[in-house]
mmCIF file with all atom_site columns, C-alpha atoms in Angstrom:
data_model
loop_
_atom_site.group_PDB
_atom_site.id
_atom_site.type_symbol
_atom_site.label_atom_id
_atom_site.label_alt_id
_atom_site.label_comp_id
_atom_site.label_asym_id
_atom_site.label_entity_id
_atom_site.label_seq_id
_atom_site.pdbx_PDB_ins_code
_atom_site.Cartn_x
_atom_site.Cartn_y
_atom_site.Cartn_z
_atom_site.occupancy
_atom_site.B_iso_or_equiv
_atom_site.pdbx_formal_charge
_atom_site.auth_seq_id
_atom_site.auth_comp_id
_atom_site.auth_asym_id
_atom_site.auth_atom_id
_atom_site.pdbx_PDB_model_num
ATOM 1   C CA . GLY A 1 1   ? -34.611 38.075 121.523 1.00 66.00 ? 1   GLY A CA 1
ATOM 2   C CA . GLU A 1 2   ? -32.181 35.766 119.752 1.00 75.00 ? 2   GLU A CA 1
ATOM 3   C CA . LEU A 1 3   ? -30.256 35.046 122.948 1.00 82.00 ? 3   LEU A CA 1
ATOM 4   C CA . VAL A 1 4   ? -33.440 34.077 124.806 1.00 83.00 ? 4   VAL A CA 1
ATOM 5   C CA . SER A 1 5   ? -34.799 31.893 122.004 1.00 79.00 ? 5   SER A CA 1
ATOM 6   C CA . GLY A 1 6   ? -31.407 30.269 121.376 1.00 80.00 ? 6   GLY A CA 1
ATOM 7   C CA . SER A 1 7   ? -30.908 29.603 125.078 1.00 84.00 ? 7   SER A CA 1
ATOM 8   C CA . SER A 1 8   ? -34.357 28.067 125.468 1.00 84.00 ? 8   SER A CA 1
ATOM 9   C CA . PHE A 1 9   ? -33.745 25.926 122.366 1.00 82.00 ? 9   PHE A CA 1
ATOM 10  C CA . GLY A 1 10  ? -30.391 24.706 123.695 1.00 83.00 ? 10  GLY A CA 1
ATOM 11  C CA . LEU A 1 11  ? -31.823 24.063 127.153 1.00 86.00 ? 11  LEU A CA 1
ATOM 12  C CA . GLY A 1 12  ? -34.690 22.088 125.649 1.00 85.00 ? 12  GLY A CA 1
ATOM 13  C CA . LEU A 1 13  ? -32.313 19.984 123.556 1.00 84.00 ? 13  LEU A CA 1
ATOM 14  C CA . ALA A 1 14  ? -30.089 19.306 126.552 1.00 85.00 ? 14  ALA A CA 1
ATOM 15  C CA . LEU A 1 15  ? -32.957 18.447 128.937 1.00 86.00 ? 15  LEU A CA 1
ATOM 16  C CA . SER A 1 16  ? -34.638 16.143 126.421 1.00 86.00 ? 16  SER A CA 1
ATOM 17  C CA . GLY A 1 17  ? -31.365 14.378 125.642 1.00 85.00 ? 17  GLY A CA 1
ATOM 18  C CA . MET A 1 18  ? -31.634 15.266 121.951 1.00 84.00 ? 18  MET A CA 1
ATOM 19  C CA . SER A 1 19  ? -28.139 16.761 121.923 1.00 82.00 ? 19  SER A CA 1
ATOM 20  C CA . ARG A 1 20  ? -26.738 13.228 122.313 1.00 83.00 ? 20  ARG A CA 1
ATOM 21  C CA . PRO A 1 21  ? -26.130 11.509 118.952 1.00 81.00 ? 21  PRO A CA 1
ATOM 22  C CA . SER A 1 22  ? -26.971 8.120  120.501 1.00 83.00 ? 22  SER A CA 1
ATOM 23  C CA . LYS A 1 23  ? -30.473 9.367  121.377 1.00 84.00 ? 23  LYS A CA 1
ATOM 24  C CA . VAL A 1 24  ? -31.146 10.448 117.802 1.00 80.00 ? 24  VAL A CA 1
ATOM 25  C CA . ALA A 1 25  ? -29.582 7.272  116.395 1.00 81.00 ? 25  ALA A CA 1
ATOM 26  C CA . SER A 1 26  ? -31.895 5.130  118.535 1.00 85.00 ? 26  SER A CA 1
ATOM 27  C CA . PHE A 1 27  ? -34.828 6.894  116.866 1.00 84.00 ? 27  PHE A CA 1
ATOM 28  C CA . LEU A 1 28  ? -33.475 6.534  113.328 1.00 80.00 ? 28  LEU A CA 1
ATOM 29  C CA . ASP A 1 29  ? -32.151 2.964  113.619 1.00 81.00 ? 29  ASP A CA 1
ATOM 30  C CA . LEU A 1 30  ? -35.116 0.613  113.348 1.00 83.00 ? 30  LEU A CA 1
ATOM 31  C CA . SER A 1 31  ? -32.944 -2.516 113.668 1.00 88.00 ? 31  SER A CA 1
ATOM 32  C CA . ALA A 1 32  ? -32.030 -1.730 117.305 1.00 83.00 ? 32  ALA A CA 1
ATOM 33  C CA . PRO A 1 33  ? -34.347 -1.128 120.278 1.00 89.00 ? 33  PRO A CA 1
ATOM 34  C CA . TRP A 1 34  ? -36.341 1.853  119.035 1.00 88.00 ? 34  TRP A CA 1
ATOM 35  C CA . ASP A 1 35  ? -36.697 5.075  121.065 1.00 89.00 ? 35  ASP A CA 1
ATOM 36  C CA . GLY A 1 36  ? -39.633 7.199  119.913 1.00 89.00 ? 36  GLY A CA 1
ATOM 37  C CA . SER A 1 37  ? -39.014 10.087 122.321 1.00 89.00 ? 37  SER A CA 1
ATOM 38  C CA . LEU A 1 38  ? -37.842 12.323 119.452 1.00 86.00 ? 38  LEU A CA 1
ATOM 39  C CA . MET A 1 39  ? -41.449 12.343 118.201 1.00 90.00 ? 39  MET A CA 1
ATOM 40  C CA . PHE A 1 40  ? -42.609 13.801 121.504 1.00 90.00 ? 40  PHE A CA 1
ATOM 41  C CA . VAL A 1 41  ? -39.953 16.517 121.430 1.00 87.00 ? 41  VAL A CA 1
ATOM 42  C CA . MET A 1 42  ? -40.926 17.450 117.854 1.00 86.00 ? 42  MET A CA 1
ATOM 43  C CA . GLY A 1 43  ? -44.618 17.265 118.739 1.00 91.00 ? 43  GLY A CA 1
ATOM 44  C CA . GLY A 1 44  ? -44.108 19.522 121.749 1.00 89.00 ? 44  GLY A CA 1
ATOM 45  C CA . ALA A 1 45  ? -42.236 22.010 119.599 1.00 86.00 ? 45  ALA A CA 1
ATOM 46  C CA . LEU A 1 46  ? -45.063 22.032 117.051 1.00 90.00 ? 46  LEU A CA 1
ATOM 47  C CA . LEU A 1 47  ? -47.713 22.455 119.748 1.00 92.00 ? 47  LEU A CA 1
ATOM 48  C CA . MET A 1 48  ? -45.895 25.534 121.043 1.00 86.00 ? 48  MET A CA 1
ATOM 49  C CA . THR A 1 49  ? -44.874 27.008 117.694 1.00 85.00 ? 49  THR A CA 1
ATOM 50  C CA . LEU A 1 50  ? -47.905 26.530 115.459 1.00 87.00 ? 50  LEU A CA 1
ATOM 51  C CA . PRO A 1 51  ? -50.349 28.668 117.502 1.00 87.00 ? 51  PRO A CA 1
ATOM 52  C CA . TYR A 1 52  ? -47.694 31.354 117.940 1.00 81.00 ? 52  TYR A CA 1
ATOM 53  C CA . PHE A 1 53  ? -47.064 31.633 114.200 1.00 79.00 ? 53  PHE A CA 1
ATOM 54  C CA . GLN A 1 54  ? -50.808 31.734 113.521 1.00 82.00 ? 54  GLN A CA 1
ATOM 55  C CA . PHE A 1 55  ? -51.124 34.610 115.991 1.00 81.00 ? 55  PHE A CA 1
ATOM 56  C CA . VAL A 1 56  ? -48.103 36.435 114.627 1.00 76.00 ? 56  VAL A CA 1
ATOM 57  C CA . GLN A 1 57  ? -49.267 36.227 111.027 1.00 71.00 ? 57  GLN A CA 1
ATOM 58  C CA . LYS A 1 58  ? -52.707 37.604 111.875 1.00 77.00 ? 58  LYS A CA 1
ATOM 59  C CA . LYS A 1 59  ? -52.104 40.104 114.697 1.00 78.00 ? 59  LYS A CA 1
ATOM 60  C CA . GLN A 1 60  ? -48.582 41.511 114.621 1.00 75.00 ? 60  GLN A CA 1
ATOM 61  C CA . GLU A 1 61  ? -47.277 43.748 111.863 1.00 76.00 ? 61  GLU A CA 1
ATOM 62  C CA . LYS A 1 62  ? -43.639 43.555 112.981 1.00 77.00 ? 62  LYS A CA 1
ATOM 63  C CA . PRO A 1 63  ? -41.600 41.686 115.606 1.00 76.00 ? 63  PRO A CA 1
ATOM 64  C CA . ILE A 1 64  ? -41.098 43.215 119.034 1.00 74.00 ? 64  ILE A CA 1
ATOM 65  C CA . LEU A 1 65  ? -37.311 43.399 118.660 1.00 74.00 ? 65  LEU A CA 1
ATOM 66  C CA . GLY A 1 66  ? -36.935 43.717 114.900 1.00 75.00 ? 66  GLY A CA 1
ATOM 67  C CA . LYS A 1 67  ? -37.895 45.677 111.808 1.00 82.00 ? 67  LYS A CA 1
ATOM 68  C CA . SER A 1 68  ? -39.808 42.980 109.936 1.00 78.00 ? 68  SER A CA 1
ATOM 69  C CA . PHE A 1 69  ? -40.630 39.282 109.890 1.00 74.00 ? 69  PHE A CA 1
ATOM 70  C CA . ASP A 1 70  ? -38.617 37.030 107.613 1.00 73.00 ? 70  ASP A CA 1
ATOM 71  C CA . LEU A 1 71  ? -41.132 34.273 106.924 1.00 69.00 ? 71  LEU A CA 1
ATOM 72  C CA . PRO A 1 72  ? -40.935 32.013 103.884 1.00 70.00 ? 72  PRO A CA 1
ATOM 73  C CA . ALA A 1 73  ? -43.430 32.468 101.076 1.00 74.00 ? 73  ALA A CA 1
ATOM 74  C CA . LEU A 1 74  ? -46.444 30.198 101.470 1.00 73.00 ? 74  LEU A CA 1
ATOM 75  C CA . THR A 1 75  ? -46.310 28.794 97.945  1.00 74.00 ? 75  THR A CA 1
ATOM 76  C CA . GLY A 1 76  ? -46.548 25.116 98.858  1.00 75.00 ? 76  GLY A CA 1
ATOM 77  C CA . ILE A 1 77  ? -44.113 24.313 96.051  1.00 81.00 ? 77  ILE A CA 1
ATOM 78  C CA . ILE A 1 78  ? -41.787 21.372 96.591  1.00 82.00 ? 78  ILE A CA 1
ATOM 79  C CA . ASP A 1 79  ? -38.856 22.109 94.310  1.00 81.00 ? 79  ASP A CA 1
ATOM 80  C CA . LYS A 1 80  ? -35.501 20.464 93.518  1.00 80.00 ? 80  LYS A CA 1
ATOM 81  C CA . LYS A 1 81  ? -33.632 22.555 96.100  1.00 79.00 ? 81  LYS A CA 1
ATOM 82  C CA . LEU A 1 82  ? -35.980 21.473 98.889  1.00 82.00 ? 82  LEU A CA 1
ATOM 83  C CA . VAL A 1 83  ? -35.816 17.781 97.992  1.00 86.00 ? 83  VAL A CA 1
ATOM 84  C CA . LEU A 1 84  ? -32.032 17.702 97.515  1.00 83.00 ? 84  LEU A CA 1
ATOM 85  C CA . GLY A 1 85  ? -31.444 19.749 100.655 1.00 83.00 ? 85  GLY A CA 1
ATOM 86  C CA . ALA A 1 86  ? -33.683 17.430 102.681 1.00 87.00 ? 86  ALA A CA 1
ATOM 87  C CA . LEU A 1 87  ? -31.838 14.371 101.336 1.00 88.00 ? 87  LEU A CA 1
ATOM 88  C CA . ILE A 1 88  ? -28.411 15.812 102.138 1.00 84.00 ? 88  ILE A CA 1
ATOM 89  C CA . PHE A 1 89  ? -29.572 16.956 105.590 1.00 84.00 ? 89  PHE A CA 1
ATOM 90  C CA . GLY A 1 90  ? -31.029 13.507 106.271 1.00 84.00 ? 90  GLY A CA 1
ATOM 91  C CA . CYS A 1 91  ? -27.804 11.781 105.238 1.00 84.00 ? 91  CYS A CA 1
ATOM 92  C CA . GLY A 1 92  ? -25.762 14.012 107.524 1.00 80.00 ? 92  GLY A CA 1
ATOM 93  C CA . TRP A 1 93  ? -28.209 13.675 110.408 1.00 80.00 ? 93  TRP A CA 1
ATOM 94  C CA . GLY A 1 94  ? -28.478 9.912  110.001 1.00 78.00 ? 94  GLY A CA 1
ATOM 95  C CA . THR A 1 95  ? -24.749 9.257  109.747 1.00 78.00 ? 95  THR A CA 1
ATOM 96  C CA . GLY A 1 96  ? -23.594 11.839 112.291 1.00 76.00 ? 96  GLY A CA 1
ATOM 97  C CA . GLY A 1 97  ? -26.532 11.692 114.692 1.00 75.00 ? 97  GLY A CA 1
ATOM 98  C CA . MET A 1 98  ? -26.614 15.473 115.053 1.00 79.00 ? 98  MET A CA 1
ATOM 99  C CA . CYS A 1 99  ? -28.265 18.300 113.191 1.00 81.00 ? 99  CYS A CA 1
ATOM 100 C CA . PRO A 1 100 ? -27.013 21.906 113.490 1.00 83.00 ? 100 PRO A CA 1
ATOM 101 C CA . GLY A 1 101 ? -28.861 22.671 116.756 1.00 82.00 ? 101 GLY A CA 1
ATOM 102 C CA . PRO A 1 102 ? -27.280 19.884 118.811 1.00 83.00 ? 102 PRO A CA 1
ATOM 103 C CA . ILE A 1 103 ? -23.893 20.572 117.225 1.00 84.00 ? 103 ILE A CA 1
ATOM 104 C CA . TRP A 1 104 ? -23.965 24.097 118.682 1.00 84.00 ? 104 TRP A CA 1
ATOM 105 C CA . VAL A 1 105 ? -25.310 22.840 122.035 1.00 84.00 ? 105 VAL A CA 1
ATOM 106 C CA . ASN A 1 106 ? -22.507 20.293 122.316 1.00 81.00 ? 106 ASN A CA 1
ATOM 107 C CA . ALA A 1 107 ? -19.871 22.829 121.278 1.00 84.00 ? 107 ALA A CA 1
ATOM 108 C CA . GLY A 1 108 ? -21.153 25.251 123.919 1.00 83.00 ? 108 GLY A CA 1
ATOM 109 C CA . ALA A 1 109 ? -21.224 22.565 126.611 1.00 82.00 ? 109 ALA A CA 1
ATOM 110 C CA . ALA A 1 110 ? -17.697 21.293 126.005 1.00 81.00 ? 110 ALA A CA 1
ATOM 111 C CA . LEU A 1 111 ? -15.450 22.235 123.138 1.00 82.00 ? 111 LEU A CA 1
ATOM 112 C CA . THR A 1 112 ? -14.169 18.705 122.576 1.00 84.00 ? 112 THR A CA 1
ATOM 113 C CA . PRO A 1 113 ? -12.353 17.494 119.441 1.00 87.00 ? 113 PRO A CA 1
ATOM 114 C CA . GLU A 1 114 ? -15.619 15.829 118.374 1.00 83.00 ? 114 GLU A CA 1
ATOM 115 C CA . ALA A 1 115 ? -17.549 19.095 118.745 1.00 83.00 ? 115 ALA A CA 1
ATOM 116 C CA . LEU A 1 116 ? -14.877 20.970 116.765 1.00 87.00 ? 116 LEU A CA 1
ATOM 117 C CA . LEU A 1 117 ? -15.010 18.330 114.026 1.00 87.00 ? 117 LEU A CA 1
ATOM 118 C CA . ALA A 1 118 ? -18.819 18.595 113.896 1.00 85.00 ? 118 ALA A CA 1
ATOM 119 C CA . LEU A 1 119 ? -18.584 22.404 113.670 1.00 88.00 ? 119 LEU A CA 1
ATOM 120 C CA . ALA A 1 120 ? -16.023 22.097 110.876 1.00 90.00 ? 120 ALA A CA 1
ATOM 121 C CA . GLY A 1 121 ? -18.311 19.684 109.039 1.00 86.00 ? 121 GLY A CA 1
ATOM 122 C CA . LEU A 1 122 ? -21.232 22.072 109.466 1.00 85.00 ? 122 LEU A CA 1
ATOM 123 C CA . ALA A 1 123 ? -19.191 24.984 108.109 1.00 89.00 ? 123 ALA A CA 1
ATOM 124 C CA . GLY A 1 124 ? -17.894 22.835 105.247 1.00 88.00 ? 124 GLY A CA 1
ATOM 125 C CA . GLY A 1 125 ? -21.431 21.799 104.371 1.00 83.00 ? 125 GLY A CA 1
ATOM 126 C CA . VAL A 1 126 ? -22.611 25.399 104.262 1.00 83.00 ? 126 VAL A CA 1
ATOM 127 C CA . VAL A 1 127 ? -19.725 26.390 101.977 1.00 88.00 ? 127 VAL A CA 1
ATOM 128 C CA . ALA A 1 128 ? -20.194 23.321 99.759  1.00 85.00 ? 128 ALA A CA 1
ATOM 129 C CA . ALA A 1 129 ? -23.916 23.977 99.423  1.00 82.00 ? 129 ALA A CA 1
ATOM 130 C CA . ASP A 1 130 ? -23.338 27.610 98.516  1.00 82.00 ? 130 ASP A CA 1
ATOM 131 C CA . ARG A 1 131 ? -20.498 27.041 96.055  1.00 86.00 ? 131 ARG A CA 1
ATOM 132 C CA . LEU A 1 132 ? -21.230 23.597 94.591  1.00 81.00 ? 132 LEU A CA 1
ATOM 133 C CA . VAL A 1 133 ? -24.734 22.282 95.161  1.00 77.00 ? 133 VAL A CA 1
ATOM 134 C CA . VAL A 1 134 ? -26.847 25.406 94.552  1.00 75.00 ? 134 VAL A CA 1
ATOM 135 C CA . PRO A 1 135 ? -25.120 26.281 91.237  1.00 81.00 ? 135 PRO A CA 1
ATOM 136 C CA . MET A 1 136 ? -25.529 22.657 90.140  1.00 78.00 ? 136 MET A CA 1
ATOM 137 C CA . ILE A 1 137 ? -29.250 22.697 90.961  1.00 74.00 ? 137 ILE A CA 1
ATOM 138 C CA . ASN A 1 138 ? -29.746 26.025 89.203  1.00 75.00 ? 138 ASN A CA 1
ATOM 139 C CA . LYS A 1 139 ? -28.402 24.454 85.998  1.00 77.00 ? 139 LYS A CA 1
ATOM 140 C CA . LEU A 1 140 ? -31.007 21.651 86.098  1.00 70.00 ? 140 LEU A CA 1
#
């Protein structure tokens, strides 16, 4: 299941051009000629995903290839962790032009020095969040 979903995700990113940092930057940079195609990719993903999750939550007790679903609690609470995580993610996405999905797609396509650096940054961010940011937030 994971291989199929990961492969379709990577293929979709590659076909849509969203694995290229310049494509994402042209969406985020409003001072240059703007490219709104990222909205259509996100919209298409929502159109496919939202009905599926509605069906899954109402009809299926467990996944086909797993023991249980791991869905987040539907509390609707926007807490400090969510806001800070979104800000940090946005800074990394905006400055680097890639979020974790395209980083893995690019690393799989060609293990270039840039892809290795992006993977190292991703790993460093995960470690920093776990060891530095989360304990700091928990103290607030």
